[in-house]
mmCIF file of C-alpha atoms and ligand atoms in Angstrom:
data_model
loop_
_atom_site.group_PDB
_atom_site.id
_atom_site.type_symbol
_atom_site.label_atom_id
_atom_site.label_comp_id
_atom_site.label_asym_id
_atom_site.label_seq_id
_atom_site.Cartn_x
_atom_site.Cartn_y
_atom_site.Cartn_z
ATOM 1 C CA UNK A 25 62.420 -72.979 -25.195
ATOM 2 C CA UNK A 26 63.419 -75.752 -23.111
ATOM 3 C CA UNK A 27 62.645 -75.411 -19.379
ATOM 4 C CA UNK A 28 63.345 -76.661 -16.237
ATOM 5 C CA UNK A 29 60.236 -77.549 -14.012
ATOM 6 C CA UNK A 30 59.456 -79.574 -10.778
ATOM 7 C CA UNK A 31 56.294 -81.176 -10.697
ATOM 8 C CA UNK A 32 55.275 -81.830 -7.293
ATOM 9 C CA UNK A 33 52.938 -85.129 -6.707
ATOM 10 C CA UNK A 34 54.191 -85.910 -9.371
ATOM 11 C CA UNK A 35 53.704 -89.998 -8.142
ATOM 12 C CA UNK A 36 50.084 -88.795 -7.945
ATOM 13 C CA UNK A 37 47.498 -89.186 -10.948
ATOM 14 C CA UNK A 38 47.813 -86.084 -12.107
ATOM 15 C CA UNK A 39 51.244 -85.310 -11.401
ATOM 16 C CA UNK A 40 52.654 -88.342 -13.149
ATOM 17 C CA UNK A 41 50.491 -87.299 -16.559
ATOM 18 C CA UNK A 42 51.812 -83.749 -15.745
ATOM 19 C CA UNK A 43 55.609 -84.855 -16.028
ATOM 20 C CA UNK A 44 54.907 -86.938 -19.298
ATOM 21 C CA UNK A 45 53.369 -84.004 -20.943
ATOM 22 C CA UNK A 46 56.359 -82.197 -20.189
ATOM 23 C CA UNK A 47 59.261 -84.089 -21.209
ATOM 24 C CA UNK A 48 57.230 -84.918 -24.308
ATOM 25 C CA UNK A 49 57.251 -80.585 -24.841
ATOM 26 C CA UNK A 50 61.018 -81.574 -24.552
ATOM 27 C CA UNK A 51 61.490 -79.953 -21.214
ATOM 28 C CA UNK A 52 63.769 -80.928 -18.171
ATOM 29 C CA UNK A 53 61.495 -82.314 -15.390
ATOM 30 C CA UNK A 54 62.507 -83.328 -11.753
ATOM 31 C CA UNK A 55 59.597 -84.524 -9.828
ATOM 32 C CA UNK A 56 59.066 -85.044 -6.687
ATOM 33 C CA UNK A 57 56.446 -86.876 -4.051
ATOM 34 C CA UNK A 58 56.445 -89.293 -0.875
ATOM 35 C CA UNK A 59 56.520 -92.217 -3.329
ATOM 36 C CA UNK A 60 57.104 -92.868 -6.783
ATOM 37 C CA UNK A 61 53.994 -93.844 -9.482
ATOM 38 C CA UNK A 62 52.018 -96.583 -8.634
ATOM 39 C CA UNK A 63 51.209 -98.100 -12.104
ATOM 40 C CA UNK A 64 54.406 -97.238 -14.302
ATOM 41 C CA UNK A 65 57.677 -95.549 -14.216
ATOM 42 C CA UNK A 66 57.986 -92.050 -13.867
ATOM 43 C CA UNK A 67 59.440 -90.256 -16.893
ATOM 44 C CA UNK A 68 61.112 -87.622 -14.994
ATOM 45 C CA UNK A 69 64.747 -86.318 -15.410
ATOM 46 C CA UNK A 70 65.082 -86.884 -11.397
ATOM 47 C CA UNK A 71 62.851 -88.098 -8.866
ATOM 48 C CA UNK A 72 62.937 -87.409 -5.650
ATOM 49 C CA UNK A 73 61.199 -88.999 -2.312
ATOM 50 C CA UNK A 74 60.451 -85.962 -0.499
ATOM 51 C CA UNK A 75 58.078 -84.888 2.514
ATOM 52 C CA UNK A 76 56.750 -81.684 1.136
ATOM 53 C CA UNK A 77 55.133 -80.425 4.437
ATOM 54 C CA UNK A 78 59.043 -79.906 5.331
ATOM 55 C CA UNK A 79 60.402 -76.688 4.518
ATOM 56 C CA UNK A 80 63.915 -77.704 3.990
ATOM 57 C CA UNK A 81 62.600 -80.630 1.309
ATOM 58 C CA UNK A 82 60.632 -77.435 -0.404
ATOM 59 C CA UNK A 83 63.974 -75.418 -0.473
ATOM 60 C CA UNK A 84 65.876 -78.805 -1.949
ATOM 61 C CA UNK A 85 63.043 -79.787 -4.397
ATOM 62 C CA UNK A 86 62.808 -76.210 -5.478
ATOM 63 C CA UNK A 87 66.289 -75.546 -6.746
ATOM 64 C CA UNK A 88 67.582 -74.840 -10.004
ATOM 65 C CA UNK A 89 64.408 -75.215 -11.974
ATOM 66 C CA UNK A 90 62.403 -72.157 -13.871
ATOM 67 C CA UNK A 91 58.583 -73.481 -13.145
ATOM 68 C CA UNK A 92 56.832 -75.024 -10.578
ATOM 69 C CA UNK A 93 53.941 -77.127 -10.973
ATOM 70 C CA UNK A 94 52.840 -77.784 -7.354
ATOM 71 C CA UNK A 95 50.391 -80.978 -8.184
ATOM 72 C CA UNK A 96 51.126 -82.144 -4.026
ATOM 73 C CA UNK A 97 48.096 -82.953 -1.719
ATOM 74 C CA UNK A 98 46.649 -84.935 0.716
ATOM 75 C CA UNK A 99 43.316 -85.880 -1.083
ATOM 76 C CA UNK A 100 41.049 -88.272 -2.105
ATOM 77 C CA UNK A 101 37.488 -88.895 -2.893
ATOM 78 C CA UNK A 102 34.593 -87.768 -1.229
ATOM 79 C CA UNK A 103 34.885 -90.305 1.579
ATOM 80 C CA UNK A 104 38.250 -89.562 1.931
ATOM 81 C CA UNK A 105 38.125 -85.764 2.292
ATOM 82 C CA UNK A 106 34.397 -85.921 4.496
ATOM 83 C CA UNK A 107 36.154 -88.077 7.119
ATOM 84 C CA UNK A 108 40.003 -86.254 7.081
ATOM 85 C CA UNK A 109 38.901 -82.552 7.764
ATOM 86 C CA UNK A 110 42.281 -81.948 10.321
ATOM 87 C CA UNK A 111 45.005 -84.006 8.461
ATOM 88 C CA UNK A 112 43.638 -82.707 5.006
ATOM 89 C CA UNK A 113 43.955 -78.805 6.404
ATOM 90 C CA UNK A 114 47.095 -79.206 8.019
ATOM 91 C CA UNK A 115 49.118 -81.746 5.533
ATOM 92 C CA UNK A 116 47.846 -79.421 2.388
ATOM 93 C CA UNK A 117 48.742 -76.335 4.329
ATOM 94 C CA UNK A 118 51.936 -76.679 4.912
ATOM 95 C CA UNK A 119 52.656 -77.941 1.713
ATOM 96 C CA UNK A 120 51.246 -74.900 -0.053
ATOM 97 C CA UNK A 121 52.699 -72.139 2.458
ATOM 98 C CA UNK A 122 56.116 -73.895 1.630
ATOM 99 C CA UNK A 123 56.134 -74.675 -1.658
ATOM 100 C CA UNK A 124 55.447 -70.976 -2.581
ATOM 101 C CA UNK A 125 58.032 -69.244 0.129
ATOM 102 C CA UNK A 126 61.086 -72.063 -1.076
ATOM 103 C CA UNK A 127 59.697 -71.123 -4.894
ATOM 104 C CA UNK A 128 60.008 -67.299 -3.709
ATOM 105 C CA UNK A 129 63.626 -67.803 -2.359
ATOM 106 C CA UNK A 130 65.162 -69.754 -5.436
ATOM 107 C CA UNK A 131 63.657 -67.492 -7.688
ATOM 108 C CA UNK A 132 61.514 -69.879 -9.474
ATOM 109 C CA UNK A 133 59.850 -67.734 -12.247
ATOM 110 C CA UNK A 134 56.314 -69.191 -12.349
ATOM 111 C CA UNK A 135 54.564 -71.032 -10.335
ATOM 112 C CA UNK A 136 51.444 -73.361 -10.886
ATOM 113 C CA UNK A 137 48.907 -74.285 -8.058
ATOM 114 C CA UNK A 138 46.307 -77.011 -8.736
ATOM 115 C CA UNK A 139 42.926 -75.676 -6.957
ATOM 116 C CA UNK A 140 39.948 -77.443 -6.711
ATOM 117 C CA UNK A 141 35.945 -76.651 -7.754
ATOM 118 C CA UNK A 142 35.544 -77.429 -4.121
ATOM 119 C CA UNK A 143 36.276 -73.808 -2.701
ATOM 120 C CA UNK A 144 32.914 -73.123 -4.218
ATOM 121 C CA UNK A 145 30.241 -72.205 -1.799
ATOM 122 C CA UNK A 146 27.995 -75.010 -0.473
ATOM 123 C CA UNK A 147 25.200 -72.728 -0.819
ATOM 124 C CA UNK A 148 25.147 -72.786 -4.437
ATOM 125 C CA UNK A 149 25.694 -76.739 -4.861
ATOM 126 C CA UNK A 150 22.229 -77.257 -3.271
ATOM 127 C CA UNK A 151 20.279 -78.413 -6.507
ATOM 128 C CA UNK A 152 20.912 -81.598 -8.938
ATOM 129 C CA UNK A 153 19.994 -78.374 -11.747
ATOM 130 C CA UNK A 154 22.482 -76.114 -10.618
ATOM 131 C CA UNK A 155 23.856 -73.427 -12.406
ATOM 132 C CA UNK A 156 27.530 -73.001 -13.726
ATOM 133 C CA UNK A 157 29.923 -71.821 -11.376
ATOM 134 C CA UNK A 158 31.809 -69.187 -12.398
ATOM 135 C CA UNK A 159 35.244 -67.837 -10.778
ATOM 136 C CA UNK A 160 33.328 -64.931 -8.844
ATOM 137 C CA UNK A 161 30.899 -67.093 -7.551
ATOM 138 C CA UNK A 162 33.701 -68.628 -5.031
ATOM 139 C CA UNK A 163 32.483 -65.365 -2.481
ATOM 140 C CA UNK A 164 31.063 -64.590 0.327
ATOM 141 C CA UNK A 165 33.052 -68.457 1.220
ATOM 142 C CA UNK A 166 30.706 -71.290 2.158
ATOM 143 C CA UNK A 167 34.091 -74.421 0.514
ATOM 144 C CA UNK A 168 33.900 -77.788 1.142
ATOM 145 C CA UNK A 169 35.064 -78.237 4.785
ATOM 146 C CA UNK A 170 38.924 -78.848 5.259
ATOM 147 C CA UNK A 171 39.908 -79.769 1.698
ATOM 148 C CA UNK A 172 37.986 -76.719 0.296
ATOM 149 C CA UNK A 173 39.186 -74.254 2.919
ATOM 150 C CA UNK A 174 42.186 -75.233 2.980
ATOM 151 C CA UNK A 175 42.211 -74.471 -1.223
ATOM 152 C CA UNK A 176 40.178 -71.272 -1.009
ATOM 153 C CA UNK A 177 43.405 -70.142 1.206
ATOM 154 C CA UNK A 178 45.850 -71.432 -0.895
ATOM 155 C CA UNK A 179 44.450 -69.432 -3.431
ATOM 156 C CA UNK A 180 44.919 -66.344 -1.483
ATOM 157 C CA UNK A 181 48.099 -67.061 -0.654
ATOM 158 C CA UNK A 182 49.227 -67.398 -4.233
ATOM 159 C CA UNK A 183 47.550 -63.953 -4.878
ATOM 160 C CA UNK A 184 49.656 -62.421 -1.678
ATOM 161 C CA UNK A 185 52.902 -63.520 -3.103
ATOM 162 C CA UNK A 186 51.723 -62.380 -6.545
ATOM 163 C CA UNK A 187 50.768 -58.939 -5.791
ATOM 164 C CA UNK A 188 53.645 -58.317 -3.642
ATOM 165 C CA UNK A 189 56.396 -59.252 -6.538
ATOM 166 C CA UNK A 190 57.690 -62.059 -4.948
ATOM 167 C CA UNK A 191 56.564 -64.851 -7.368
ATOM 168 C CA UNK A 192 54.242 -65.335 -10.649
ATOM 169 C CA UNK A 193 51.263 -67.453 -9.740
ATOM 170 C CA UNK A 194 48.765 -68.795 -11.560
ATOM 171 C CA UNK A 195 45.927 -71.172 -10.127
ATOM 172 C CA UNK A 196 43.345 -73.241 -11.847
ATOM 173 C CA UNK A 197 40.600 -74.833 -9.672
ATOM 174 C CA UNK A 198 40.228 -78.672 -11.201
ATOM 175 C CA UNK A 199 36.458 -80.243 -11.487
ATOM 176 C CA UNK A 200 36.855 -83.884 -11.677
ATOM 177 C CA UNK A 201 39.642 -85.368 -13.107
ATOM 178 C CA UNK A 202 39.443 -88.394 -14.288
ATOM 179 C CA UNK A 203 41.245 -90.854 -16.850
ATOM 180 C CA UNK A 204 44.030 -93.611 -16.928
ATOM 181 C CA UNK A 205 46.718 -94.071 -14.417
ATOM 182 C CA UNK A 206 44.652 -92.840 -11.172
ATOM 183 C CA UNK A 207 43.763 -94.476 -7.781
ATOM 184 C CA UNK A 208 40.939 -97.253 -8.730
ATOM 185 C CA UNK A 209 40.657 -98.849 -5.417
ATOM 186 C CA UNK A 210 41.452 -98.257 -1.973
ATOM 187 C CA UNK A 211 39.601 -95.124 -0.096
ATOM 188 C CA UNK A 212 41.067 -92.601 -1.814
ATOM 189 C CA UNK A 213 39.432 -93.100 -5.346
ATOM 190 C CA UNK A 214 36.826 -90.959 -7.071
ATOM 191 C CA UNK A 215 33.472 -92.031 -8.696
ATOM 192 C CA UNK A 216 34.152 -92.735 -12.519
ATOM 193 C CA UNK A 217 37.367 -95.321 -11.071
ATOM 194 C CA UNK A 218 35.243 -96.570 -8.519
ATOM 195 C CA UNK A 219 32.319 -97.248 -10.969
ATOM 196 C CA UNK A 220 34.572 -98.772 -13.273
ATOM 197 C CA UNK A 221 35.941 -100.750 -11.096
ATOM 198 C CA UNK A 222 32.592 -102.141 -9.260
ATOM 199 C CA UNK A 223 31.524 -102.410 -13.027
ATOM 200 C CA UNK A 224 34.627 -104.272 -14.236
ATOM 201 C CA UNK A 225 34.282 -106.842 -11.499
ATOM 202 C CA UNK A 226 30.929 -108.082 -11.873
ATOM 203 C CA UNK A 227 28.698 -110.019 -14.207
ATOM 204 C CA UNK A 228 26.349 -109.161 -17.078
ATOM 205 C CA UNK A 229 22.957 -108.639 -15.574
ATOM 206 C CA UNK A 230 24.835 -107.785 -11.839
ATOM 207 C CA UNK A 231 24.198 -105.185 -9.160
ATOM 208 C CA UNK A 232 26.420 -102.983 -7.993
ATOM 209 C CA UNK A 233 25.925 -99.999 -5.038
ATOM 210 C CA UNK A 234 26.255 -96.587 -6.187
ATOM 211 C CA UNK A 235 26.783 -93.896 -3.398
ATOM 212 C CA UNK A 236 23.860 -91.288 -2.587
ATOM 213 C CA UNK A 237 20.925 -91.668 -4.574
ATOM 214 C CA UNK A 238 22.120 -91.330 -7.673
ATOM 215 C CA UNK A 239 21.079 -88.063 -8.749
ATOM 216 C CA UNK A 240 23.688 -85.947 -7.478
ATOM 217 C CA UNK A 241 25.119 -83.930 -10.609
ATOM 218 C CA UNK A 242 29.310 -83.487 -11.795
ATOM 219 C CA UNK A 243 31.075 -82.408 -15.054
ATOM 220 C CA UNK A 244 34.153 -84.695 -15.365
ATOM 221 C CA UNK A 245 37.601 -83.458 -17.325
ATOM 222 C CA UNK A 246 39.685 -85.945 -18.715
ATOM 223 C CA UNK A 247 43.494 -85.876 -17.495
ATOM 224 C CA UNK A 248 44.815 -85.253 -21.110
ATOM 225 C CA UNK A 249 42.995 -82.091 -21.103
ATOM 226 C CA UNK A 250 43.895 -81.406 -17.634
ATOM 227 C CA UNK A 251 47.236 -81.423 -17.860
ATOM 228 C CA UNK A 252 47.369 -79.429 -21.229
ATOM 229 C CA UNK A 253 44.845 -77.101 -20.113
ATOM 230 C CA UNK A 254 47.433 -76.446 -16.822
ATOM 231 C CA UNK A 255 50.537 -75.644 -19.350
ATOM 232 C CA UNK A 256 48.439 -73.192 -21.013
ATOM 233 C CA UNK A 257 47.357 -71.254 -17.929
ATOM 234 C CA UNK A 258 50.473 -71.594 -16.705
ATOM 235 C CA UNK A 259 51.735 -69.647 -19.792
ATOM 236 C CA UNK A 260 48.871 -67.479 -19.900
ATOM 237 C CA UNK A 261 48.748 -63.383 -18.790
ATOM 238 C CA UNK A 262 45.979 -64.254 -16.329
ATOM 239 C CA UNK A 263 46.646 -64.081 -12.870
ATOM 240 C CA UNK A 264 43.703 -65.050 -11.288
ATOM 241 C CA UNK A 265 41.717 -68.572 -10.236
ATOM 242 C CA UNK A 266 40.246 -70.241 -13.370
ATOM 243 C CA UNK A 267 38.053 -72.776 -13.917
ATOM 244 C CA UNK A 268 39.747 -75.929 -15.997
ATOM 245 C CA UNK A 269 36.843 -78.459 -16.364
ATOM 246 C CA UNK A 270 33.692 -79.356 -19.062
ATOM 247 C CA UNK A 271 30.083 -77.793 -18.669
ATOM 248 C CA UNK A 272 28.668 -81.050 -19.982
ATOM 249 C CA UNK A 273 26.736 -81.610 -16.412
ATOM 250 C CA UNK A 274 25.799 -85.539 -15.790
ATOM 251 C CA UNK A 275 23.944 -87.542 -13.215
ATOM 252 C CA UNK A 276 26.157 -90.312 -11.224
ATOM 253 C CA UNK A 277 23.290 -92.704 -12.145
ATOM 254 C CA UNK A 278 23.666 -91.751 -15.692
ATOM 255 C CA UNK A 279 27.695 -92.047 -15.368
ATOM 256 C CA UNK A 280 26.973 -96.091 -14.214
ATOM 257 C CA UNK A 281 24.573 -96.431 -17.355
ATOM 258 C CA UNK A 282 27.343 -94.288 -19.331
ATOM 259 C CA UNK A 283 30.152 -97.209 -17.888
ATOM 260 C CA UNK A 284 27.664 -99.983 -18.193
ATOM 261 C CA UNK A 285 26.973 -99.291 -22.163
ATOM 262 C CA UNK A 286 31.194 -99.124 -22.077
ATOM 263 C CA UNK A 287 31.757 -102.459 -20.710
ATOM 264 C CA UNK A 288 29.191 -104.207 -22.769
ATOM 265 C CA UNK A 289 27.248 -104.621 -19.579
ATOM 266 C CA UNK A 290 23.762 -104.907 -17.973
ATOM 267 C CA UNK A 291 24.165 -103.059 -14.499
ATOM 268 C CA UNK A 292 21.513 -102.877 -11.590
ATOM 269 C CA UNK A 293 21.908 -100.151 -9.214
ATOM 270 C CA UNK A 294 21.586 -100.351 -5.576
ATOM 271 C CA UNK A 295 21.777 -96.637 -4.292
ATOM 272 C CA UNK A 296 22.803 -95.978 -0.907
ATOM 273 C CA UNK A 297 21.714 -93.107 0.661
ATOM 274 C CA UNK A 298 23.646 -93.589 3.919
ATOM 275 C CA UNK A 299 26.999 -92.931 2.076
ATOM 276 C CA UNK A 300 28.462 -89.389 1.548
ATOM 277 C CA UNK A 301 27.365 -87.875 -1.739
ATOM 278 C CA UNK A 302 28.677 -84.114 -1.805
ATOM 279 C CA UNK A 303 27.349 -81.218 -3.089
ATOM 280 C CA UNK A 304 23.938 -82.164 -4.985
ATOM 281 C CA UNK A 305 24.883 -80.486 -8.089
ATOM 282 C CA UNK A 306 28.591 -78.895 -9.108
ATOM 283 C CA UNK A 307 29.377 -77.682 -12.710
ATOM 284 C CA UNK A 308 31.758 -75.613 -14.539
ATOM 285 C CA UNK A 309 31.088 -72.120 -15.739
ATOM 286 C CA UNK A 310 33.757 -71.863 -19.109
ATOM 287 C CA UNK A 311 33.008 -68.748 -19.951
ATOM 288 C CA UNK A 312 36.361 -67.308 -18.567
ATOM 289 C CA UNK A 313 38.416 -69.848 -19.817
ATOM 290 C CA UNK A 314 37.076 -69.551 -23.157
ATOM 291 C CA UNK A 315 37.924 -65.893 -23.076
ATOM 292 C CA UNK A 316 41.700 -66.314 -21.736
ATOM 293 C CA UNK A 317 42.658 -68.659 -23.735
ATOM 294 C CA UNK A 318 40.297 -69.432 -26.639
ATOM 295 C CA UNK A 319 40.229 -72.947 -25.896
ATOM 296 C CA UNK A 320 38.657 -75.387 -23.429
ATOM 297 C CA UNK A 321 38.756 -79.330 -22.576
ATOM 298 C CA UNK A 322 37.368 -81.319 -25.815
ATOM 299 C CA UNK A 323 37.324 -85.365 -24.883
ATOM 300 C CA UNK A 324 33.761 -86.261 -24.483
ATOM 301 C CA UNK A 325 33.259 -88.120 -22.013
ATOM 302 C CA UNK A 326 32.428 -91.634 -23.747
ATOM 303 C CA UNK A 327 35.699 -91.524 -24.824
ATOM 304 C CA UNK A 328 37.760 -90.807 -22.073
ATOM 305 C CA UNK A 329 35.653 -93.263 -19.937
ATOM 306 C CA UNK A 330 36.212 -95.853 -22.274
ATOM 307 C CA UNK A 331 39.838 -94.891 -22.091
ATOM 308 C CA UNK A 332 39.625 -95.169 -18.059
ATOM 309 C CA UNK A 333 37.045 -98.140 -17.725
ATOM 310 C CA UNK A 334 39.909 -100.197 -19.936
ATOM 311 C CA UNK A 335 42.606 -99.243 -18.227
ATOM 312 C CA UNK A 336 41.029 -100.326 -15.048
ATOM 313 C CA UNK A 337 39.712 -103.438 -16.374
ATOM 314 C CA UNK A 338 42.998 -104.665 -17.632
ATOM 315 C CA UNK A 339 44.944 -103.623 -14.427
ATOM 316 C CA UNK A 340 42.233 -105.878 -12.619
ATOM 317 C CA UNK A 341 42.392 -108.598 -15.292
ATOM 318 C CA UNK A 342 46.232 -108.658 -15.043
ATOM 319 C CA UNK A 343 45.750 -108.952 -10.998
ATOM 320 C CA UNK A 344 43.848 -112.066 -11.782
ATOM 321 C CA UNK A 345 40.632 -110.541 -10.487
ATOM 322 C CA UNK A 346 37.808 -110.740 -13.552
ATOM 323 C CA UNK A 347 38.353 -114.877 -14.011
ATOM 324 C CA UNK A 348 37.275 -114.819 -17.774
ATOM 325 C CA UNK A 349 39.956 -112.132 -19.268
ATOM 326 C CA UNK A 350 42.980 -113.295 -16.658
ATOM 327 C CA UNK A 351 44.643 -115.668 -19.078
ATOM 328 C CA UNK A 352 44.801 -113.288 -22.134
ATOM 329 C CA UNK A 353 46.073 -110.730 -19.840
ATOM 330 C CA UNK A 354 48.327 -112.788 -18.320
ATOM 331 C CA UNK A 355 49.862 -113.511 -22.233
ATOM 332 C CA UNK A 356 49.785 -109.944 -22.830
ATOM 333 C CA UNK A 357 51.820 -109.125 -19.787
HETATM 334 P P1 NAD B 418 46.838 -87.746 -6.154
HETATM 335 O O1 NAD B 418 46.459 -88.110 -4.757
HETATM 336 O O2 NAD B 418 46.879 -88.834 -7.177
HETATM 337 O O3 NAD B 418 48.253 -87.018 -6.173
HETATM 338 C C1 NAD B 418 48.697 -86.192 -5.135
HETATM 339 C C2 NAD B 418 50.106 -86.625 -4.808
HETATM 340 O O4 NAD B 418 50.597 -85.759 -3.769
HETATM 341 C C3 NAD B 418 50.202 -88.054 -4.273
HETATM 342 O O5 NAD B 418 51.062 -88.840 -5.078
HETATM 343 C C4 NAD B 418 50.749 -87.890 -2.866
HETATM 344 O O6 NAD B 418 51.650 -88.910 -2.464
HETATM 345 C C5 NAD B 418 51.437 -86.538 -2.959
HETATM 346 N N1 NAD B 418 51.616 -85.959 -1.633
HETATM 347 C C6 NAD B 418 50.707 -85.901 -0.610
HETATM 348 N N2 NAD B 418 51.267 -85.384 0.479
HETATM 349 C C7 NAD B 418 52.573 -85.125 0.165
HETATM 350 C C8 NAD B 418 53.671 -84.607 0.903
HETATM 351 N N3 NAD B 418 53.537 -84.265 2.190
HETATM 352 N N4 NAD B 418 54.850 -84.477 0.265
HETATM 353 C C9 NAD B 418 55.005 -84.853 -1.034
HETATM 354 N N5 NAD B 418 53.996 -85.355 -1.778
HETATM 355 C C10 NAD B 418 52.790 -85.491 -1.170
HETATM 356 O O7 NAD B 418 45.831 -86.583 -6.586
HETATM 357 P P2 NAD B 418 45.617 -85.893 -8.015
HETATM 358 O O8 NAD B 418 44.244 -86.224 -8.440
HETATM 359 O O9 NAD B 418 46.751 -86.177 -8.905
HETATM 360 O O10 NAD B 418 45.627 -84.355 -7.591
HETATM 361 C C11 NAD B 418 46.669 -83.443 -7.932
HETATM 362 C C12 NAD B 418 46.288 -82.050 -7.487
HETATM 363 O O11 NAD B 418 45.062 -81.671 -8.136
HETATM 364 C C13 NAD B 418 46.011 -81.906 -5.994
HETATM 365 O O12 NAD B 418 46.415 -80.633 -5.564
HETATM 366 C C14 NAD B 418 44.506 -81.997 -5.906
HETATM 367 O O13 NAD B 418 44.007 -81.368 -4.753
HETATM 368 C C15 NAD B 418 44.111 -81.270 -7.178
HETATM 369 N N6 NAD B 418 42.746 -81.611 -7.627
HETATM 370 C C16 NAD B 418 42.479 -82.827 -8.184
HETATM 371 C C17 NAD B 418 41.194 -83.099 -8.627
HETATM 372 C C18 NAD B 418 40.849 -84.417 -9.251
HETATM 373 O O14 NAD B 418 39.699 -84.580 -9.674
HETATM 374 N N7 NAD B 418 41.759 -85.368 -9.365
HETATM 375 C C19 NAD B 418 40.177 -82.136 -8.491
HETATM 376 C C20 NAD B 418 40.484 -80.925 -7.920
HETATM 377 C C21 NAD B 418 41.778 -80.655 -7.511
#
C-alpha cells in the first residue's frame, strides 16, 4: 500500500539512502534536514530545510504523512562525538523529545527511531575478544558519554509514548554503518571512509596513520542492509530496541589490510595511540533479530567496502585530488 513517510536527516548518509529505498517501494516521501544531500539530489517528493530541535518545524515536518522515520542527529565519528558531549546531548535531545510529541499530535501511525550500539555499557566493550551484545545487555547503563546517553534515553522515551497509546515506536540501535554516499572527510567521518580515503590518496608502498593501535574490534553493516533492515522493523510486531548490524567482528588494522587488498595497494600503518579509539571491542549479538524477523544483513564486507572505497576514490579523483585517475574522471564527469 502506498504510504506517506517523512524521513528526517534525510540530507544525512543514511537518511538520503532511507528516502531512495522508499520511493523505489513506490511510497510518497517528504524529507526533511538543515541542508539538502551533499553528493546527489535527493529523491524525495518534498524537501524541506528545517531546524528539527524546533518544535514548531517538528509539528510542520510532521503533517499529513502515515510513518516517521526519524534518521536526525547531531553525530559523527568517534572524534566527533568524544569532543561534543554538551551540543551532542542537547541538539539530539530536543530533536527526539520533539519529533515523537509533533508525531503524537498529527497522529502519525508509526514511528521509527535510529539508535545506536553505543548505549551499550562501557563495561562490556573492555576486550578486543568481546562477546556479542545482545539487547538486554544495554542494563545496569554504563553508554558512551553524551551521544550514548543521550540514545539510551531516547529509547525510553519511545517506550513511554508506546506504552501509554500515544504512538507506535519501534527502535533499532545501528552498529556501523557504512557504504556509498556518507561523510568521507571533514571531522565528522567514521573509520572505513576515513581509511578509504587516507588509502585512496596515497601511493603504492605508502604509509598512512590509523587511530589507536589498531586492534580495537567493530562489525560494520552496509547501508543497503541498513536501510532495508529499518523498513522491516519498522513493519515488524516488535516493540522493543533491536540490534540491526553483522556479527562478523574485525580488527581496524585488519579493515586497512581489508581496504589496502581493495585498492590494489601496499599500505604501511603508522598507529597512533594518542588519538581516540572507543570501546576496545563492540559486536552485534543477532540472535534477536534473527528470531523477529528471520532475516539479517547479508553484504560481506569485501563487497560493500569495495562498493565504498570506489565511491570515495572517484569523488576524490573527480575533485582532482589522486593526479593519475583525474583526467579519466574528469571525461567521465
Ligand atoms: P548523518 O550525520 O549523515 O545524518 C544525520 C543528519 O541529521 C544530517 O544530515 C544532519 O544535517 C541532520 N541533522 C542534525 N541536526 C539536525 C537538526 N537540528 N534538524 C534537522 N536535521 C538535523 O548521520 P547518519 O550516519 O546518516 O545517521 C543517521 C541516524 O543513525 C542518526 O540518528 C545516527 O545517530 C544513527 N546512527 C548511525 C550510525 C552510523 O554508523 N552511521 C550508527 C549508529 C546510529
Amino acid at each position: 500500500m502506498r504510504k506517506r513517510a517523512l524521513v528526517t536527516g534525510a540530507g544525512g548518509f543514511i537518511g538520503h539512502h532511507m528516502v531512495k529505498y522508499l520511493k523505489a517501494e513506490g511510497h510518497w516521501v517528504r524529507g526533511a534536514d538543515l541542508k539538502p544531500p551533499e553528493y546527489e539530489e535527493t529523491a524525495a517528493d518534498e524537501f524541506e530545510l528545517l531546524d528539527l530541535r524546533r518544535w514548531e518545524n517538528c509539528v510542520g515536518a510532521t503533517r499529513d504523512v502515515d510513518e516517521v522515520y526519524n534518521l536526525a542527529a547531531d553525530m559523527g565519528g568517534i572524534g566527533y562525538i568524544t569532543a561534543y558531549h554538551a551540543d551532542i546531548a542537547r541538539n539530539n535531545i530536543l530533536i527526539n523529545a520533539h519529533m515523537l510529541e509533533a508525531a503524537h499530535v498529527n497522529g502519525v501511525e508509526r514511528y521509527f527511531f535510529s539508535s545506536s550500539a553505543c548505549v551499550y555499557p562501557q563495561y562490556r566493550q573492555r576486550s578486543a575478544d568481546v562477546a556479542p551484545l545482545a539487547e538486554d545487555d544495554a542494563y545496569p547503563a554504563e553508554p558512551e558519554e553524551g551521544y550514548g546517553w543521550e540514545k539510551l534515553y531516547a529509547e525510553k522515551l519511545c517506550q513511554y509514548y508506546g506504552e501509554e497509546g500515544k504512538l507506535e515506536t519501534r527502535v533499532a540501535r545501528f552498529h556501523n554503518i557504512y557504504g556509498p554516499l556518507g561523510t568521507y572527510e571533514g571531522g565528522r567521518e567514521k573509520a572505513p571512509a576515513a581509511i578509504s580515503r587516507k588509502i585512496a590518496l596515497v601511493q603504492d608502498g605508502d604509509e598512512i596513520e590509523v587511530w589507536g593501535d589498531g586492534q580495537q574490534t567493530r562489525s560494520f553493516t552496509y547501508v543497503a542492509d541498513c536501510v532495508e533492515g529499518i523498513d522491516r522493523i519498522m513493519h515488524s510486531e516488535y516493540r522493543h530496541p533491536i540490534n540491526l548490524g553483522t556479527d562478523r567482528l574485525i580488527s581496524v588494522s585488519d579493515l586497512v589490510d581489508l581496504v589496502a587488498r581493495i585498492a590494489n595497494k601496499t599500505i604501511r600503518k603508522r598507529f597512533d595511540a594518542t588519538k581516540p579509539q572507543g570501546v576496545r571491542g563492540r559486536n552485534s549479538d543477532n540472535g534477536k533479530l534473527r528470531e523477529v524477523l528471520a532475516w539479517e544483513p547479508q553484504t560481506p564486507l569485501e563487497e560493500g567496502m569495495r562498493e565504498t572505497y570506489l565511491w570515495i576514490e572517484s569523488e576524490l579523483a573527480r575533485a582532482g585530488r589522486i593526479p593519475e585517475l583525474a583526467a579519466g574522471a574528469g571525461q567521465q564527469a
